[in-house]
Amino acid sequence: MFKKLFIIVMLFCVSSCVHLQSVSLTQIPAKKSKKVETEAHKWIILGFTFDNDYLDEVVPELNRRCSNGKIQGVLTKDETVNYFIGLVMKQRVVVSGYCQKA
Amino acid sequence: MKIFFAIFLVATYGCVVKHHAQFGEIDGRGGLGRRFEVKVSETGVNLSEASSVAKSLTRSKAAQKDIETVRDIISMFQMGPKTGNIVFHDDYAEKLLSMILSQCSSGKITGLSLIRESNKYPVISGEIVKVRGYCKLGKGGSSV
Amino acid sequence: MVLRVFIFFIFSTLCACSHAIHLVHSSDFSPYSEPSIGKLISAKTEQFTILGFVESTAYVDDAMKELEKKCSHGYINGITTQYSTSHGFFSWTNKILMQGYCFEKS
């Protein structure tokens, strides 16, 4: 009984564990003004996912936050958040950069 | 059990696994321009799934053991880090840069996103490198 | 017997050299330049390793130096970096392929 309770508590403790899958960084400008950030995510239940189209909204969203400007120093973090022993996961891509306006 | 396995195979047909995603600089001055996409792929093979299918085709325990032995011997010749399934040609992504520039002959490319992913099917998979970007409008407002 | 022979032929084809592309990275294309006035350059380096025992990843720096040498009087943009591995018998070869467009400064 105690063993089962311990296992359940441990499962909840390791839930929402974040794992960094990959990271990339572009060249950083000398003038770092306004920082803009956006994220795109997708829930994965039982490991089923059929496309990565959720990433399409990242570039237009960042462009909206820095309209008529140039975003440099782009940091991309590709993360996986595990909510329940790999059965419920969230794939999250966080992209941030410095917005330069003329 | 076999019916469940068959349903599971059909249900997971075309599952996508994302290995790596990267975004580049975004130059929104004067608009992003025309969106384009370039994709290269190669067929990957999953050795352990292939051996499982081969084993299921025979009831003879000796043949199944032979298949396992062959699988283990082959895997000794295919050691090393793997992303997705193994492929037999590694030059399928070499033309990527030329393909990107053919989509935008002006060279005004921005908002690049590169995704390395696998489309999983039973035994085989599609090992894909996908590039999406924006080709900024050239002089006179025409996209090139 | 026929099945065994068939399976043997299937698996013998799977013994061919296998590879895996891990990632492809691209830099940006600024300053914007028409590719027709530039030159496509590439550099490829490899590192052979037995069971992954290696002391450094200097082959990556060597690829960058080789690329820079091919465009010593200009700038390179649109650099794509491909990191892949070719598998072997208890050993493998890590490969880096860097490509870019070189624009010589006049």
Short mmCIF file of C-alpha atoms in Angstrom, two decimals:
data_model
loop_
_atom_site.label_atom_id
_atom_site.label_comp_id
_atom_site.label_asym_id
_atom_site.label_seq_id
_atom_site.Cartn_x
_atom_site.Cartn_y
_atom_site.Cartn_z
CA MET A 1 0.00 0.00 0.00
CA PHE A 2 2.77 2.38 1.06
CA LYS A 3 4.83 1.31 -1.95
CA LYS A 4 1.92 2.12 -4.32
CA LEU A 5 1.43 5.50 -2.68
CA PHE A 6 5.13 6.24 -3.00
CA ILE A 7 5.08 5.37 -6.71
CA ILE A 8 2.04 7.61 -7.31
CA VAL A 9 3.69 10.49 -5.46
CA MET A 10 6.91 10.02 -7.48
CA LEU A 11 4.92 9.99 -10.74
CA PHE A 12 3.37 13.34 -9.84
CA CYS A 13 6.77 14.69 -8.81
CA VAL A 14 8.35 13.87 -12.16
CA SER A 15 5.35 15.23 -14.07
CA SER A 16 5.95 18.44 -16.04
CA CYS A 17 9.63 17.56 -16.35
CA VAL A 18 11.17 19.61 -19.12
CA HIS A 19 13.76 18.16 -21.48
CA LEU A 20 15.71 20.37 -23.87
CA GLN A 21 15.86 18.65 -27.23
CA SER A 22 17.90 21.21 -29.14
CA VAL A 23 18.98 24.84 -29.03
CA SER A 24 20.31 27.27 -31.60
CA LEU A 25 21.38 30.90 -31.62
CA THR A 26 21.95 33.33 -34.48
CA GLN A 27 24.35 36.24 -34.40
CA ILE A 28 23.69 38.76 -31.65
CA PRO A 29 23.59 42.47 -32.59
CA ALA A 30 25.70 45.06 -30.83
CA LYS A 31 22.61 47.15 -30.01
CA LYS A 32 20.21 45.06 -27.92
CA SER A 33 16.99 46.97 -27.65
CA LYS A 34 13.53 45.44 -27.31
CA LYS A 35 13.34 41.68 -26.71
CA VAL A 36 10.45 39.83 -28.31
CA GLU A 37 9.45 36.27 -27.59
CA THR A 38 6.86 33.78 -28.70
CA GLU A 39 6.17 30.12 -28.23
CA ALA A 40 4.33 27.43 -30.15
CA HIS A 41 3.27 24.18 -28.60
CA LYS A 42 1.48 20.96 -29.38
CA TRP A 43 -0.04 18.43 -27.03
CA ILE A 44 0.92 14.84 -27.68
CA ILE A 45 -1.30 12.14 -26.20
CA LEU A 46 0.04 8.59 -26.23
CA GLY A 47 2.80 9.66 -28.61
CA PHE A 48 0.51 10.31 -31.56
CA THR A 49 1.38 13.33 -33.68
CA PHE A 50 0.95 13.60 -37.43
CA ASP A 51 2.53 16.91 -38.38
CA ASN A 52 4.68 19.79 -37.16
CA ASP A 53 2.54 22.55 -38.69
CA TYR A 54 2.23 24.30 -35.31
CA LEU A 55 5.69 25.74 -36.01
CA ASP A 56 4.31 27.76 -38.95
CA GLU A 57 2.82 30.38 -36.62
CA VAL A 58 6.17 31.28 -34.99
CA VAL A 59 7.65 33.53 -37.69
CA PRO A 60 4.44 35.53 -38.42
CA GLU A 61 3.79 35.96 -34.67
CA LEU A 62 7.32 37.24 -34.01
CA ASN A 63 7.00 39.54 -37.03
CA ARG A 64 3.76 40.94 -35.57
CA ARG A 65 5.54 41.76 -32.31
CA CYS A 66 8.29 43.54 -34.22
CA SER A 67 6.36 45.03 -37.12
CA ASN A 68 8.53 46.68 -39.74
CA GLY A 69 11.67 45.78 -37.83
CA LYS A 70 14.43 43.19 -37.92
CA ILE A 71 14.78 40.47 -35.31
CA GLN A 72 18.34 39.39 -34.58
CA GLY A 73 19.99 37.23 -31.94
CA VAL A 74 17.28 34.62 -32.38
CA LEU A 75 17.41 31.95 -29.68
CA THR A 76 15.43 28.79 -30.42
CA LYS A 77 14.68 26.31 -27.65
CA ASP A 78 13.04 23.03 -28.60
CA GLU A 79 11.60 21.48 -25.44
CA THR A 80 9.54 18.48 -24.47
CA VAL A 81 7.43 18.70 -21.30
CA ASN A 82 6.43 15.35 -19.87
CA TYR A 83 3.21 15.49 -17.85
CA PHE A 84 2.40 11.88 -17.21
CA ILE A 85 5.04 9.16 -17.70
CA GLY A 86 5.39 9.92 -21.39
CA LEU A 87 1.69 9.34 -22.09
CA VAL A 88 0.84 13.04 -22.04
CA MET A 89 3.50 15.38 -23.36
CA LYS A 90 3.79 18.87 -24.75
CA GLN A 91 6.27 19.74 -27.48
CA ARG A 92 7.15 23.40 -27.08
CA VAL A 93 9.36 25.66 -29.19
CA VAL A 94 10.28 28.99 -27.60
CA VAL A 95 11.80 31.59 -29.93
CA SER A 96 13.11 34.95 -28.76
CA GLY A 97 15.17 37.72 -30.30
CA TYR A 98 16.08 41.40 -30.26
CA CYS A 99 13.83 43.68 -32.30
CA GLN A 100 15.73 46.36 -34.21
CA LYS A 101 13.79 49.20 -35.77
CA ALA A 102 15.32 51.82 -38.04
CA MET B 1 -3.73 -9.59 -30.11
CA LYS B 2 -2.88 -9.68 -33.82
CA ILE B 3 -5.94 -7.57 -34.64
CA PHE B 4 -4.92 -5.03 -32.00
CA PHE B 5 -1.40 -4.94 -33.46
CA ALA B 6 -2.80 -4.40 -36.96
CA ILE B 7 -5.09 -1.59 -35.74
CA PHE B 8 -2.17 -0.03 -33.86
CA LEU B 9 -0.01 -0.14 -37.01
CA VAL B 10 -2.72 1.57 -39.06
CA ALA B 11 -3.36 4.15 -36.33
CA THR B 12 0.31 5.11 -36.11
CA TYR B 13 0.66 5.29 -39.90
CA GLY B 14 2.40 8.55 -40.72
CA CYS B 15 3.33 9.56 -37.17
CA VAL B 16 5.78 12.43 -37.20
CA VAL B 17 8.74 12.79 -34.86
CA LYS B 18 10.50 16.15 -34.65
CA HIS B 19 14.22 15.84 -33.91
CA HIS B 20 15.48 19.38 -34.32
CA ALA B 21 13.96 22.79 -34.99
CA GLN B 22 15.81 26.00 -35.62
CA PHE B 23 14.71 29.55 -36.50
CA GLY B 24 16.81 32.25 -38.12
CA GLU B 25 16.70 36.02 -38.23
CA ILE B 26 13.42 37.64 -39.20
CA ASP B 27 13.58 40.81 -41.28
CA GLY B 28 10.07 42.23 -41.33
CA ARG B 29 11.01 45.62 -42.81
CA GLY B 30 8.73 46.19 -45.78
CA GLY B 31 6.87 42.96 -45.09
CA LEU B 32 8.01 39.35 -44.93
CA GLY B 33 7.34 38.61 -48.59
CA ARG B 34 6.39 35.33 -50.24
CA ARG B 35 6.49 32.16 -48.19
CA PHE B 36 8.27 29.15 -49.65
CA GLU B 37 9.05 25.63 -48.55
CA VAL B 38 11.77 23.21 -49.58
CA LYS B 39 11.88 19.59 -48.48
CA VAL B 40 14.41 16.79 -48.97
CA SER B 41 13.89 13.26 -47.77
CA GLU B 42 15.25 9.76 -47.84
CA THR B 43 13.73 6.41 -46.89
CA GLY B 44 14.89 5.11 -43.52
CA VAL B 45 14.72 1.52 -42.32
CA ASN B 46 14.03 0.28 -38.81
CA LEU B 47 16.00 -2.94 -38.43
CA SER B 48 14.29 -4.17 -35.27
CA GLU B 49 10.80 -3.65 -36.74
CA ALA B 50 11.90 -5.44 -39.93
CA SER B 51 13.11 -8.41 -37.88
CA SER B 52 9.86 -8.45 -35.86
CA VAL B 53 7.84 -8.61 -39.07
CA ALA B 54 10.12 -11.34 -40.45
CA LYS B 55 9.72 -13.33 -37.21
CA SER B 56 5.95 -13.04 -37.38
CA LEU B 57 6.00 -14.58 -40.88
CA THR B 58 7.35 -17.87 -39.56
CA ARG B 59 6.19 -20.21 -36.80
CA SER B 60 9.45 -22.12 -36.63
CA LYS B 61 11.35 -21.24 -33.46
CA ALA B 62 14.66 -22.09 -35.18
CA ALA B 63 13.92 -19.64 -38.01
CA GLN B 64 12.95 -16.96 -35.50
CA LYS B 65 16.21 -17.48 -33.66
CA ASP B 66 18.10 -17.25 -36.98
CA ILE B 67 16.38 -13.95 -37.72
CA GLU B 68 17.37 -12.57 -34.32
CA THR B 69 20.97 -13.66 -34.89
CA VAL B 70 21.06 -12.02 -38.34
CA ARG B 71 19.55 -8.85 -36.85
CA ASP B 72 22.20 -8.76 -34.11
CA ILE B 73 25.02 -9.31 -36.60
CA ILE B 74 23.75 -6.54 -38.88
CA SER B 75 23.37 -4.13 -35.97
CA MET B 76 27.06 -4.70 -35.13
CA PHE B 77 27.88 -3.30 -38.59
CA GLN B 78 25.61 -0.29 -38.07
CA MET B 79 26.89 1.12 -34.79
CA GLY B 80 26.93 4.80 -33.98
CA PRO B 81 24.68 7.69 -33.06
CA LYS B 82 21.37 7.67 -34.88
CA THR B 83 18.66 10.28 -35.37
CA GLY B 84 15.48 8.66 -36.65
CA ASN B 85 16.02 5.53 -38.74
CA ILE B 86 19.13 4.67 -40.70
CA VAL B 87 19.34 5.64 -44.37
CA PHE B 88 21.59 4.25 -47.07
CA HIS B 89 22.50 7.54 -48.73
CA ASP B 90 23.67 10.53 -46.72
CA ASP B 91 23.88 13.04 -49.56
CA TYR B 92 20.16 13.76 -49.86
CA ALA B 93 20.47 17.07 -48.02
CA GLU B 94 23.52 18.36 -49.92
CA LYS B 95 21.44 20.19 -52.52
CA LEU B 96 19.42 22.05 -49.87
CA LEU B 97 21.19 25.40 -50.20
CA SER B 98 20.81 25.42 -54.00
CA MET B 99 17.13 24.50 -53.63
CA ILE B 100 16.54 27.35 -51.16
CA LEU B 101 18.14 29.87 -53.52
CA SER B 102 16.22 28.54 -56.51
CA GLN B 103 13.02 29.48 -54.63
CA CYS B 104 14.27 33.03 -54.22
CA SER B 105 16.63 34.14 -56.93
CA SER B 106 17.00 37.66 -55.45
CA GLY B 107 18.70 36.13 -52.41
CA LYS B 108 16.55 38.22 -50.03
CA ILE B 109 15.67 35.33 -47.77
CA THR B 110 14.52 35.81 -44.22
CA GLY B 111 12.54 34.06 -41.48
CA LEU B 112 14.14 30.70 -42.18
CA SER B 113 12.99 27.73 -40.13
CA LEU B 114 14.67 24.35 -40.44
CA ILE B 115 13.06 21.20 -39.14
CA ARG B 116 14.62 17.75 -39.04
CA GLU B 117 11.81 15.24 -38.68
CA SER B 118 10.87 11.62 -39.35
CA ASN B 119 7.59 10.35 -40.79
CA LYS B 120 7.21 6.92 -39.24
CA TYR B 121 5.53 4.01 -41.00
CA PRO B 122 5.77 0.30 -40.24
CA VAL B 123 9.40 -0.81 -40.80
CA ILE B 124 10.30 2.21 -42.93
CA SER B 125 10.26 5.95 -42.37
CA GLY B 126 10.75 9.17 -44.23
CA GLU B 127 13.80 11.04 -42.94
CA ILE B 128 13.02 14.62 -43.81
CA VAL B 129 14.78 17.97 -43.67
CA LYS B 130 12.23 20.73 -44.22
CA VAL B 131 13.10 24.38 -44.75
CA ARG B 132 10.51 27.14 -44.69
CA GLY B 133 11.30 30.77 -45.30
CA TYR B 134 10.18 34.04 -46.78
CA CYS B 135 11.43 35.61 -49.99
CA LYS B 136 11.27 39.37 -49.65
CA LEU B 137 9.78 41.41 -52.46
CA GLY B 138 12.29 42.63 -55.02
CA LYS B 139 12.45 46.09 -56.56
CA GLY B 140 9.17 47.27 -58.11
CA GLY B 141 7.09 45.12 -55.78
CA SER B 142 7.50 41.85 -57.69
CA SER B 143 8.44 38.75 -55.76
CA VAL B 144 11.44 36.87 -57.18
CA MET C 1 14.14 -23.18 -46.57
CA VAL C 2 12.92 -20.73 -49.24
CA LEU C 3 11.84 -18.35 -46.50
CA ARG C 4 15.28 -18.53 -44.89
CA VAL C 5 16.99 -17.76 -48.20
CA PHE C 6 14.56 -14.88 -48.83
CA ILE C 7 15.16 -13.45 -45.35
CA PHE C 8 18.93 -13.85 -45.84
CA PHE C 9 18.82 -11.76 -49.04
CA ILE C 10 16.65 -9.11 -47.41
CA PHE C 11 18.97 -8.77 -44.46
CA SER C 12 22.13 -8.88 -46.56
CA THR C 13 20.91 -5.75 -48.36
CA LEU C 14 20.40 -4.13 -44.97
CA CYS C 15 24.09 -4.69 -44.27
CA ALA C 16 24.95 -1.89 -46.67
CA CYS C 17 26.55 1.23 -45.25
CA SER C 18 24.02 3.05 -43.12
CA HIS C 19 23.99 6.73 -42.27
CA ALA C 20 22.03 9.20 -40.17
CA ILE C 21 21.68 12.95 -40.58
CA HIS C 22 21.31 14.48 -37.13
CA LEU C 23 20.71 18.10 -37.94
CA VAL C 24 20.92 20.73 -40.64
CA HIS C 25 21.47 24.33 -39.57
CA SER C 26 21.29 27.44 -41.70
CA SER C 27 22.58 30.93 -41.06
CA ASP C 28 20.78 33.97 -42.41
CA PHE C 29 21.23 35.45 -45.86
CA SER C 30 22.16 39.01 -44.92
CA PRO C 31 23.61 41.16 -46.28
CA TYR C 32 21.22 40.34 -49.13
CA SER C 33 23.16 39.54 -52.30
CA GLU C 34 22.14 37.98 -55.60
CA PRO C 35 23.44 34.42 -55.67
CA SER C 36 24.29 34.75 -59.37
CA ILE C 37 27.20 37.06 -58.50
CA GLY C 38 28.45 34.73 -55.78
CA LYS C 39 30.10 31.33 -55.77
CA LEU C 40 28.86 28.20 -54.00
CA ILE C 41 31.60 26.86 -51.75
CA SER C 42 31.64 23.85 -49.47
CA ALA C 43 33.86 22.17 -46.91
CA LYS C 44 33.62 18.62 -45.64
CA THR C 45 35.48 17.11 -42.72
CA GLU C 46 35.23 13.75 -40.97
CA GLN C 47 36.22 12.13 -37.73
CA PHE C 48 36.58 8.36 -37.49
CA THR C 49 35.97 6.91 -34.06
CA ILE C 50 36.01 3.44 -32.57
CA LEU C 51 33.20 3.00 -30.04
CA GLY C 52 33.00 6.78 -29.61
CA PHE C 53 36.40 7.20 -27.98
CA VAL C 54 37.58 10.60 -29.20
CA GLU C 55 39.46 13.42 -27.54
CA SER C 56 38.13 16.44 -29.38
CA THR C 57 35.67 17.79 -31.91
CA ALA C 58 38.33 19.76 -33.78
CA TYR C 59 37.00 18.46 -37.11
CA VAL C 60 34.17 20.99 -36.77
CA ASP C 61 36.64 23.89 -36.49
CA ASP C 62 38.62 22.46 -39.40
CA ALA C 63 35.49 22.55 -41.59
CA MET C 64 34.97 26.21 -40.72
CA LYS C 65 38.64 27.05 -41.47
CA GLU C 66 38.45 25.23 -44.80
CA LEU C 67 35.32 27.18 -45.73
CA GLU C 68 36.95 30.49 -44.76
CA LYS C 69 40.04 29.62 -46.87
CA LYS C 70 37.84 29.22 -49.94
CA CYS C 71 36.53 32.78 -49.49
CA SER C 72 39.50 34.58 -48.04
CA HIS C 73 38.74 38.00 -49.58
CA GLY C 74 35.00 38.17 -49.21
CA TYR C 75 32.04 37.32 -47.05
CA ILE C 76 30.02 34.14 -46.83
CA ASN C 77 26.31 34.05 -46.23
CA GLY C 78 23.60 31.40 -46.28
CA ILE C 79 25.87 28.94 -44.48
CA THR C 80 24.24 25.54 -44.06
CA THR C 81 25.82 23.09 -41.65
CA GLN C 82 24.99 19.41 -41.87
CA TYR C 83 26.03 17.02 -39.09
CA SER C 84 25.75 13.33 -39.97
CA THR C 85 27.20 9.95 -39.02
CA SER C 86 28.14 6.99 -41.22
CA HIS C 87 27.90 3.74 -39.29
CA GLY C 88 30.36 0.85 -39.31
CA PHE C 89 31.57 -2.22 -37.44
CA PHE C 90 31.93 -1.09 -33.81
CA SER C 91 32.99 2.27 -35.20
CA TRP C 92 31.54 5.23 -37.01
CA THR C 93 32.52 8.38 -38.87
CA ASN C 94 31.12 11.74 -37.81
CA LYS C 95 30.85 14.16 -40.72
CA ILE C 96 30.38 17.89 -41.02
CA LEU C 97 29.41 19.48 -44.33
CA MET C 98 29.37 23.28 -44.48
CA GLN C 99 28.16 25.09 -47.58
CA GLY C 100 27.72 28.75 -48.29
CA TYR C 101 27.77 31.45 -50.92
CA CYS C 102 30.97 33.44 -51.22
CA PHE C 103 30.80 37.06 -52.39
CA GLU C 104 34.23 38.45 -53.14
CA LYS C 105 34.73 42.09 -52.26
CA SER C 106 35.88 43.99 -55.33
#
